[in-house]
CSV table of C-alpha atoms in Angstrom, one decimal:
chain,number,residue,atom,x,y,z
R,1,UNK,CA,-15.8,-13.5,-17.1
R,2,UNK,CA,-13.4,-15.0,-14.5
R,3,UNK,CA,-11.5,-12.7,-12.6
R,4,UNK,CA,-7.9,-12.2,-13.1
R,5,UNK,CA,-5.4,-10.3,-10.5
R,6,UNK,CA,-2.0,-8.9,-11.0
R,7,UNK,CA,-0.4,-12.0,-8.7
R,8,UNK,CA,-1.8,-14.3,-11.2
R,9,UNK,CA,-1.0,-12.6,-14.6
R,10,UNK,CA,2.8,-12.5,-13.1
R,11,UNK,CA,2.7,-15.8,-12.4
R,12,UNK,CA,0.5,-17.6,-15.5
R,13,UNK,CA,4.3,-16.3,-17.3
R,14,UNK,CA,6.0,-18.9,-15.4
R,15,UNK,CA,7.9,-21.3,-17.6
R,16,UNK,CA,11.4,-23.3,-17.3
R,17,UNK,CA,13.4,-22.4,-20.6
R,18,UNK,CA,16.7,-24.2,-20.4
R,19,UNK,CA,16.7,-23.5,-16.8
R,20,UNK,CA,19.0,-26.3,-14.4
R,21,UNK,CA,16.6,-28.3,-12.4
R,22,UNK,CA,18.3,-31.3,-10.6
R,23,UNK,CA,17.9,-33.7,-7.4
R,24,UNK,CA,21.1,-33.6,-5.0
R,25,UNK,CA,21.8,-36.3,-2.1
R,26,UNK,CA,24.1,-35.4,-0.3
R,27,UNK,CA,26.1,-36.8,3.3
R,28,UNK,CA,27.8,-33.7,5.3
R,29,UNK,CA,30.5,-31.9,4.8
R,30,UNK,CA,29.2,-30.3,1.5
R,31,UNK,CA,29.5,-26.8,-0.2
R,32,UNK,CA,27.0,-26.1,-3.3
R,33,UNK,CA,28.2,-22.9,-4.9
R,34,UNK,CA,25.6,-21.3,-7.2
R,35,UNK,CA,27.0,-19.4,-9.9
R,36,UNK,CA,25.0,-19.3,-12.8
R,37,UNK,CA,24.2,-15.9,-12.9
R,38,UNK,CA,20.7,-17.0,-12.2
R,39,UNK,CA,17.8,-14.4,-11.5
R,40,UNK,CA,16.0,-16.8,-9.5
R,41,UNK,CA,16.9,-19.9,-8.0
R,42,UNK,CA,14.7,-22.6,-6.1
R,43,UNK,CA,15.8,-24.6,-3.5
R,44,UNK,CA,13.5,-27.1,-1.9
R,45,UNK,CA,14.3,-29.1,1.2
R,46,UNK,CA,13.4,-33.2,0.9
R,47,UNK,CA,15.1,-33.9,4.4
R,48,UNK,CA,18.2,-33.2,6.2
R,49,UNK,CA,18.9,-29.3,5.8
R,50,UNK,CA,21.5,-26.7,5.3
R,51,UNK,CA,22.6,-22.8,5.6
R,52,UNK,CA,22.2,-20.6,2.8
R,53,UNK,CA,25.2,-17.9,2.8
R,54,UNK,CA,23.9,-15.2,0.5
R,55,UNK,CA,25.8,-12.6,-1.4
R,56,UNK,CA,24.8,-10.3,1.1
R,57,UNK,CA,27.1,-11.9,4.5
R,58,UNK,CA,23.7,-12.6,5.7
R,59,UNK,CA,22.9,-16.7,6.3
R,60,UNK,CA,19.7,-18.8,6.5
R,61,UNK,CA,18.5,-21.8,7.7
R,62,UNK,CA,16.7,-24.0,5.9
R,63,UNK,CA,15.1,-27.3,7.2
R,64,UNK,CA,12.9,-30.1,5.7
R,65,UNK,CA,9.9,-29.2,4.3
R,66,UNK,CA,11.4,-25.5,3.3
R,67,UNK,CA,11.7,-24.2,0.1
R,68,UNK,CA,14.0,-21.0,-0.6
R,69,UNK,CA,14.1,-18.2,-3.4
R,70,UNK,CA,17.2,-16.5,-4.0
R,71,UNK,CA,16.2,-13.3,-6.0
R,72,UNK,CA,20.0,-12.5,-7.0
R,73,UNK,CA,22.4,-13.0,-10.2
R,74,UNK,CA,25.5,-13.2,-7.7
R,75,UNK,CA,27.1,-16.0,-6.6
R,76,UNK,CA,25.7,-17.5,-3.3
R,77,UNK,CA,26.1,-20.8,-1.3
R,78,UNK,CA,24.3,-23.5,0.2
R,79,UNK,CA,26.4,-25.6,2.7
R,80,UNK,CA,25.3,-28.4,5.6
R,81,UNK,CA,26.6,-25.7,7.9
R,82,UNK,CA,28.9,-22.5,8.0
R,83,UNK,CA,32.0,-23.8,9.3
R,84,UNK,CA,32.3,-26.3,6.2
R,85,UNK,CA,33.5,-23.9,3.9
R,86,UNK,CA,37.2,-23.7,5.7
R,87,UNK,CA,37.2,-26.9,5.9
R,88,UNK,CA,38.2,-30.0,4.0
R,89,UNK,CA,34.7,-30.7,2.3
R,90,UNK,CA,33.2,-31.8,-0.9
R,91,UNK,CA,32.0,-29.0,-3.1
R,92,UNK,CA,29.6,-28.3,-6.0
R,93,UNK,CA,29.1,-25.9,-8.4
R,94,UNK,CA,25.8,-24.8,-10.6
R,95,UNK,CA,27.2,-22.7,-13.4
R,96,UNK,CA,25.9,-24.0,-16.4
R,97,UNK,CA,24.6,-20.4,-18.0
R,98,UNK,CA,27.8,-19.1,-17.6
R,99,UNK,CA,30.1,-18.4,-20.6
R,100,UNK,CA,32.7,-20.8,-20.1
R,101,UNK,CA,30.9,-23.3,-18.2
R,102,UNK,CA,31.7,-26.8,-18.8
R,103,UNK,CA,28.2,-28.1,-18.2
R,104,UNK,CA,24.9,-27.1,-20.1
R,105,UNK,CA,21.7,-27.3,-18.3
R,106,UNK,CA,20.7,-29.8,-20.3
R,107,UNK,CA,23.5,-32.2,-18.9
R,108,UNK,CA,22.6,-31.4,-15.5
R,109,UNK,CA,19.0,-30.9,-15.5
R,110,UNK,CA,16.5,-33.8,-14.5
R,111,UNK,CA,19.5,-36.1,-12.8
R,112,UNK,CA,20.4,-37.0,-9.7
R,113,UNK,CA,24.0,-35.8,-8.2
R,114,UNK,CA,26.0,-35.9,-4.7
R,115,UNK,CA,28.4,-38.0,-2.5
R,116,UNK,CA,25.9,-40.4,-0.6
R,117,UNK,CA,22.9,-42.0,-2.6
R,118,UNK,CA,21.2,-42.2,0.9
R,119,UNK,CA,22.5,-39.1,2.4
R,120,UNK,CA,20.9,-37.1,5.4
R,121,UNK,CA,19.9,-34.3,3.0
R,122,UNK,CA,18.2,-34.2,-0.6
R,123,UNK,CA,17.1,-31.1,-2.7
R,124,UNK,CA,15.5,-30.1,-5.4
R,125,UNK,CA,17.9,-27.3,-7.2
R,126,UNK,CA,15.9,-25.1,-9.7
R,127,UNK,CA,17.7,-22.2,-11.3
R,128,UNK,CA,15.7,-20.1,-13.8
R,129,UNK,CA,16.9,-18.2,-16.9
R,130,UNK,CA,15.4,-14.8,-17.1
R,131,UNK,CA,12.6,-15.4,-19.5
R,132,UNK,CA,10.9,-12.7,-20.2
R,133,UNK,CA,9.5,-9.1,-19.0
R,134,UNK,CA,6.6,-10.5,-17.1
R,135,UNK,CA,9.5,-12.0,-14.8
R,136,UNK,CA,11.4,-8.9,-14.2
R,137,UNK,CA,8.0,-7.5,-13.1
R,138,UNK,CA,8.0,-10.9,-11.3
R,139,UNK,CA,11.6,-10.2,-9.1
R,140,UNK,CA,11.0,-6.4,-8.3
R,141,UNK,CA,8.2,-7.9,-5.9
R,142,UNK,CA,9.7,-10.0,-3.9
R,143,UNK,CA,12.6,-9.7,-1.4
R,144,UNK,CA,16.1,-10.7,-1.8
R,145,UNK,CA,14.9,-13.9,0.0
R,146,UNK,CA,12.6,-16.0,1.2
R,147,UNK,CA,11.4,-19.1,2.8
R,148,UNK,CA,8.6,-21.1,3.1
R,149,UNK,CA,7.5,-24.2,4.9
R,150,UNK,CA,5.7,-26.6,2.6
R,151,UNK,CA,5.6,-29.8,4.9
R,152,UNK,CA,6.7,-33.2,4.6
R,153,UNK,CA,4.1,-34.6,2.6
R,154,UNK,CA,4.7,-32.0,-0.7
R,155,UNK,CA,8.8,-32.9,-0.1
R,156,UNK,CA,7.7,-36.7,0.0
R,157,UNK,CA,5.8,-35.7,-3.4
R,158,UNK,CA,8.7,-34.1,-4.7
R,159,UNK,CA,10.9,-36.6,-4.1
R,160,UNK,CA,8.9,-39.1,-6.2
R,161,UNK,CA,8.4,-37.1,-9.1
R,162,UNK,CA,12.4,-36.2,-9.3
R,163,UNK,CA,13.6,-39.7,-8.2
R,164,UNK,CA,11.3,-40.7,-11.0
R,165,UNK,CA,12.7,-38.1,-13.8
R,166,UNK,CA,16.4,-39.0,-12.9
R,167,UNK,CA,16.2,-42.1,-14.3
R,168,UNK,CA,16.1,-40.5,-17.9
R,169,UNK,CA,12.6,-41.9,-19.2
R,170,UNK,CA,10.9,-40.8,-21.9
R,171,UNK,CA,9.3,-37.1,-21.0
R,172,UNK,CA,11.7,-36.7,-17.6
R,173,UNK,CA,13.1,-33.1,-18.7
R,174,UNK,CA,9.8,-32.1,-19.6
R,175,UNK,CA,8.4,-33.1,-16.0
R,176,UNK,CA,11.5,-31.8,-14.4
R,177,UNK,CA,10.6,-28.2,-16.0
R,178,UNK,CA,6.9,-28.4,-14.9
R,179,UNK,CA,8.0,-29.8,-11.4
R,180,UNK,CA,9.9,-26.8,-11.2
R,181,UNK,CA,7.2,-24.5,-12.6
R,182,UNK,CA,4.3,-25.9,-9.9
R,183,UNK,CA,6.1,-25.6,-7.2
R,184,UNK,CA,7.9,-21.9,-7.7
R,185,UNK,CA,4.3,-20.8,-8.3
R,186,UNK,CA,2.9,-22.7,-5.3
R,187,UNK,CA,5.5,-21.1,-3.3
R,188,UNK,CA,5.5,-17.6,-4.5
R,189,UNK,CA,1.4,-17.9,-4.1
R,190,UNK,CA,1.9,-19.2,-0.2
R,191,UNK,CA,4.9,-16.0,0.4
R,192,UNK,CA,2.4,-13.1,-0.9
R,193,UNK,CA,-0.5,-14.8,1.3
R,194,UNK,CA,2.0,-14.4,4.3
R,195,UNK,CA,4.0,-11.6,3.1
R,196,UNK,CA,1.6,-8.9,5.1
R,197,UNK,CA,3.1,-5.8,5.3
R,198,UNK,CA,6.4,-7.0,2.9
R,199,UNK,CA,4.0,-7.7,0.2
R,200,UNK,CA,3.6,-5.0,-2.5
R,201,UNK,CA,0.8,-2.4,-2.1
R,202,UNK,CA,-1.1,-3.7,-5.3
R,203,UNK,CA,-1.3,-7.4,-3.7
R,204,UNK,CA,-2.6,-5.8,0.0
R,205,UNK,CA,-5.1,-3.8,-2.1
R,206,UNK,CA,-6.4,-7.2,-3.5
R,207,UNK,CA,-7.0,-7.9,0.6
R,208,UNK,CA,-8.9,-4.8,1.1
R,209,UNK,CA,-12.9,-5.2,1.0
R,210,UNK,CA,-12.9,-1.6,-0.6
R,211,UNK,CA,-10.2,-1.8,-3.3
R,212,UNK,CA,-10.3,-5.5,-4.4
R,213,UNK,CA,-13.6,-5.4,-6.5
R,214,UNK,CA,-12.2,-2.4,-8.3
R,215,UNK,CA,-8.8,-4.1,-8.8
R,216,UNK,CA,-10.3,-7.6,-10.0
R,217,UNK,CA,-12.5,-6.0,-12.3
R,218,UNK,CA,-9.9,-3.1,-13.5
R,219,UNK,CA,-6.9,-6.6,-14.1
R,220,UNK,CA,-10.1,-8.6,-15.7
R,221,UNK,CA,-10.2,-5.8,-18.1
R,222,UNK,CA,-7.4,-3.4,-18.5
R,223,UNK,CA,-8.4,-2.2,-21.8
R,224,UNK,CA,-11.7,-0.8,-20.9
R,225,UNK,CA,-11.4,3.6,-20.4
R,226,UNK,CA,-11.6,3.2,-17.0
R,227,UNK,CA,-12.2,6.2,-14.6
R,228,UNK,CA,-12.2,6.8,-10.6
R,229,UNK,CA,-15.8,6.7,-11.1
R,230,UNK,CA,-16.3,4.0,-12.8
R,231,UNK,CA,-13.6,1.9,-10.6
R,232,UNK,CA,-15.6,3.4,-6.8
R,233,UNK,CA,-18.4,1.6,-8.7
R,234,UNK,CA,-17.8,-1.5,-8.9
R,235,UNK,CA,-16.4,-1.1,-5.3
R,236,UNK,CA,-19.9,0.2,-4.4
R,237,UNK,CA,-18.4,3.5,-2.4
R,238,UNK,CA,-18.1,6.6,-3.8
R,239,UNK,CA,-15.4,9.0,-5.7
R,240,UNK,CA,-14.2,10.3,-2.7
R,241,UNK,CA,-13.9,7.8,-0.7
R,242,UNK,CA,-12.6,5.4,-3.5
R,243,UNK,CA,-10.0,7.6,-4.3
R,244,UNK,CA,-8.5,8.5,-0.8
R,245,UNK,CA,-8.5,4.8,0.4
R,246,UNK,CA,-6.7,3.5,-2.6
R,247,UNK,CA,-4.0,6.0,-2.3
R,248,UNK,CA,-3.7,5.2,1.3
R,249,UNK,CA,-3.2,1.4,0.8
R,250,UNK,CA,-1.8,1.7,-2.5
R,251,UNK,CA,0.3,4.3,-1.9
R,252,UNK,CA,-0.6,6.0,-5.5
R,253,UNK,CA,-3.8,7.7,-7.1
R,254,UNK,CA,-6.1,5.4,-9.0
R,255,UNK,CA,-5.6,6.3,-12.1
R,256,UNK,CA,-1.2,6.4,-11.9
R,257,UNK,CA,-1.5,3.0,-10.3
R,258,UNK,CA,-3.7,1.9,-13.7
R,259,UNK,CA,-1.5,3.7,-15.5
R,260,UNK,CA,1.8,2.0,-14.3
R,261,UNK,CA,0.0,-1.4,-14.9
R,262,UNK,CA,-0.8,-0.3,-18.2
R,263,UNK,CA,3.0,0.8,-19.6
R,264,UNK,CA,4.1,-2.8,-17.6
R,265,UNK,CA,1.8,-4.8,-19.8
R,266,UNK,CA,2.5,-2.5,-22.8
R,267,UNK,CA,6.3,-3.1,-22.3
R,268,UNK,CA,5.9,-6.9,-21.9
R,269,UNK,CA,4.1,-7.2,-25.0
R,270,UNK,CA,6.5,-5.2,-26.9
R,271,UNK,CA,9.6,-7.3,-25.5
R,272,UNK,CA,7.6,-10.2,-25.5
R,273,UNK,CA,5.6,-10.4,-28.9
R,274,UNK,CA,5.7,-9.5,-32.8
R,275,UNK,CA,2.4,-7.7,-32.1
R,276,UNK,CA,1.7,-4.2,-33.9
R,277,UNK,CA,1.9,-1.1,-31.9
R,278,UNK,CA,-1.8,-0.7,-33.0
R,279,UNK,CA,-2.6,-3.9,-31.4
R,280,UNK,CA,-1.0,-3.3,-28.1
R,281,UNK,CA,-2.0,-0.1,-27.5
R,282,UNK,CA,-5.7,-1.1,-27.9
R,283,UNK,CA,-5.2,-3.9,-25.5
R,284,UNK,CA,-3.8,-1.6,-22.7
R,285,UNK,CA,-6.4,0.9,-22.7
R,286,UNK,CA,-5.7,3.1,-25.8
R,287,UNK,CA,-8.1,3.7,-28.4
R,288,UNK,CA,-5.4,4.6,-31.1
R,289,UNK,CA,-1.2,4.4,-31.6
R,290,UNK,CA,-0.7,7.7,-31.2
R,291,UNK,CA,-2.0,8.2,-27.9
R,292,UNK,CA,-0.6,5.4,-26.3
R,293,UNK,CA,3.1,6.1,-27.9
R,294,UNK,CA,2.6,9.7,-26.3
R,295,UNK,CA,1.9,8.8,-23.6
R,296,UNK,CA,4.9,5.5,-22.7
R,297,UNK,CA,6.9,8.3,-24.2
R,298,UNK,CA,6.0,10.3,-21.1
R,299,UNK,CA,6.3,7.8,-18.6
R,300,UNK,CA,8.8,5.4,-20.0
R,301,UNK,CA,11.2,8.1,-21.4
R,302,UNK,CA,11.2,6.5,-25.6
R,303,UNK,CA,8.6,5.6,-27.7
R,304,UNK,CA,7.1,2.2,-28.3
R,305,UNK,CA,9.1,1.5,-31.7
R,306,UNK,CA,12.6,2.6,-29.5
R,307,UNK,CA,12.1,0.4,-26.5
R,308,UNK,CA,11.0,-2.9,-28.9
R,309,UNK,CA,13.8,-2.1,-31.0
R,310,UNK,CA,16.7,-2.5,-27.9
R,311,UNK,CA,14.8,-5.5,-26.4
R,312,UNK,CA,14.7,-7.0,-30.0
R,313,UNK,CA,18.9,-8.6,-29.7
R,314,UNK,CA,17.7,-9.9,-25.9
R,315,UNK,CA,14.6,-11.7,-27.4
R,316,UNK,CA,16.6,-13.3,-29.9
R,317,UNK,CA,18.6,-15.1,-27.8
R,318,UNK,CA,16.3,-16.2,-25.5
R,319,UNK,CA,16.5,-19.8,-25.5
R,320,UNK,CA,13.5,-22.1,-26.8
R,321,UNK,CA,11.4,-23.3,-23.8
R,322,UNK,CA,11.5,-27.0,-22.5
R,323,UNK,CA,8.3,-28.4,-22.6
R,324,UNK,CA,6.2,-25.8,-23.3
């Protein structure tokens, strides 16, 4: 069987449902003002180069070959530079998922948009709709921001793929949406490679020679009864020593940590799927219904049937996903 860690199970949920994915050219001065309401939003540098002002005060560069994650709802610019925004300028605004908004994502998503059809700077804009639990898991990991360097020859890629969706062809939204999809998750993978100490505990714990054949086997297989024994096993160390250097890098015991993992999964698949209670607590670890509503009881605060029954209006109006 093929091993499966926690970065990959967030990320295999990845998938653009409505979301507003579009290719801006732009010639300076320029304001974009993003206020969709977005939990995530993408932007990837083709050439040129801005400054993102975040919700925050706080300001970043970004340069050609960089790709940023904004991991906020409230509004936040991009601009060619500071100054711009009190002065005479041309602006833009991503709102589409608001209420009143004027735009769908639809209308926006896949074209190409801005004042210069040669201008010194081109993007790829990708904002995401929240789609699901796995992606809330998904946000709490990562940092308000963040940027990564791709280099010139993915932008030069990029570029391609959305000067070739613009043009409204047959299948353009749906490779608009996957474009969007590879390279969040290429990005996101590069970040928690780099991330070192920012990274979360369980994703160092993959790094550490100890821990990471007892966390690979543990995510390959989260409904076996696992114990500490079992888990300084497959590590090759014993009890003892299992046990003290997971809660040293992953700042839990062994069994809370699997625990945790366990009532995350349990409340994705409850937000997530039609599945029977029955069903899901077997595939988390739980050899009967019972146990397992005891015990998210416990550590979630309402039983299973309570928590599926107020995500139940949110799931209904998730919209269906493009080109899934």
């Amino acid at each position: 069987m093929a091993s499966v860690d926690p970065l990959s199970t967030l990320l295999s949920g990845i998938r653009a449902e409505g979301s507003v994915v579009s290719h801006a050219v732009l010639e300076a001065p320029w304001t974009i003002r993003f206020a969709d309401g977005a939990p995530l939003t993408m932007v990837s540098v083709l050439r040129g180069g801005g400054t993102l002002l975040l919700p925050d005060g706080a300001e970043q560069a970004v340069g050609v070959g960089d790709t940023a994650i904004v991991r906020s709802p409230d509004t936040f610019h991009l601009v060619d530079q500071p100054a711009t925004l009190d002065r005479p300028h041309i602006e833009y605004e991503i709102a589409c998922f608001a209420a009143d908004a004027e735009c769908t994502a639809q209308d926006l998503g896949g074209i190409r948009w801005g004042n210069e059809p040669d201008g010194a700077t081109a993007l790829i804009v990708g904002a995401y709709r929240a789609s699901g639990h796995r992606h809330e898991r998904l946000l709490r990991a990562l940092p308000p921001v963040l940027v990564i360097n791709e280099g010139t020859e993915v932008c030069a890629w990029l570029e391609t793929a959305a000067a070739d969706a613009a043009l409204r062809s047959a299948g353009s939204q749906a490779l608009m949406d996957r474009l969007l999809d590879w390279a969040l998750v290429c990005t996101l993978r590069t970040w928690f490679d780099r991330a070192g100490s920012e990274a979360p505990e369980w994703y160092r714990g993959l790094a550490d020679p100890v821990l990471a054949p007892a966390l690979e086997a543990f995510h390959a297989r989260p409904s076996k009864g696992w114990t500490v024994e079992a888990l300084a096993t497959k590590s090759g160390v014993s009890r003892a020593l299992f046990a003290k250097r997971f809660t040293e890098v992953m700042g839990r015991p062994p069994l809370t940590y699997l625990t945790e993992c366990r009532m995350d999964e349990a409340e994705a698949l409850l937000s997530d799927t039609d599945s029977s209670i029955a069903l899901i607590a077997k595939s988390v670890g739980y050899a009967d219904a019972f146990g397992f509503s005891a015990a998210f009881k416990r550590h979630r605060g309402v039983s299973p049937s309570a928590f599926r029954a107020a995500t139940a209006p949110e799931r209904a109006l998730r919209p269906f996903p493009l080109g899934s």
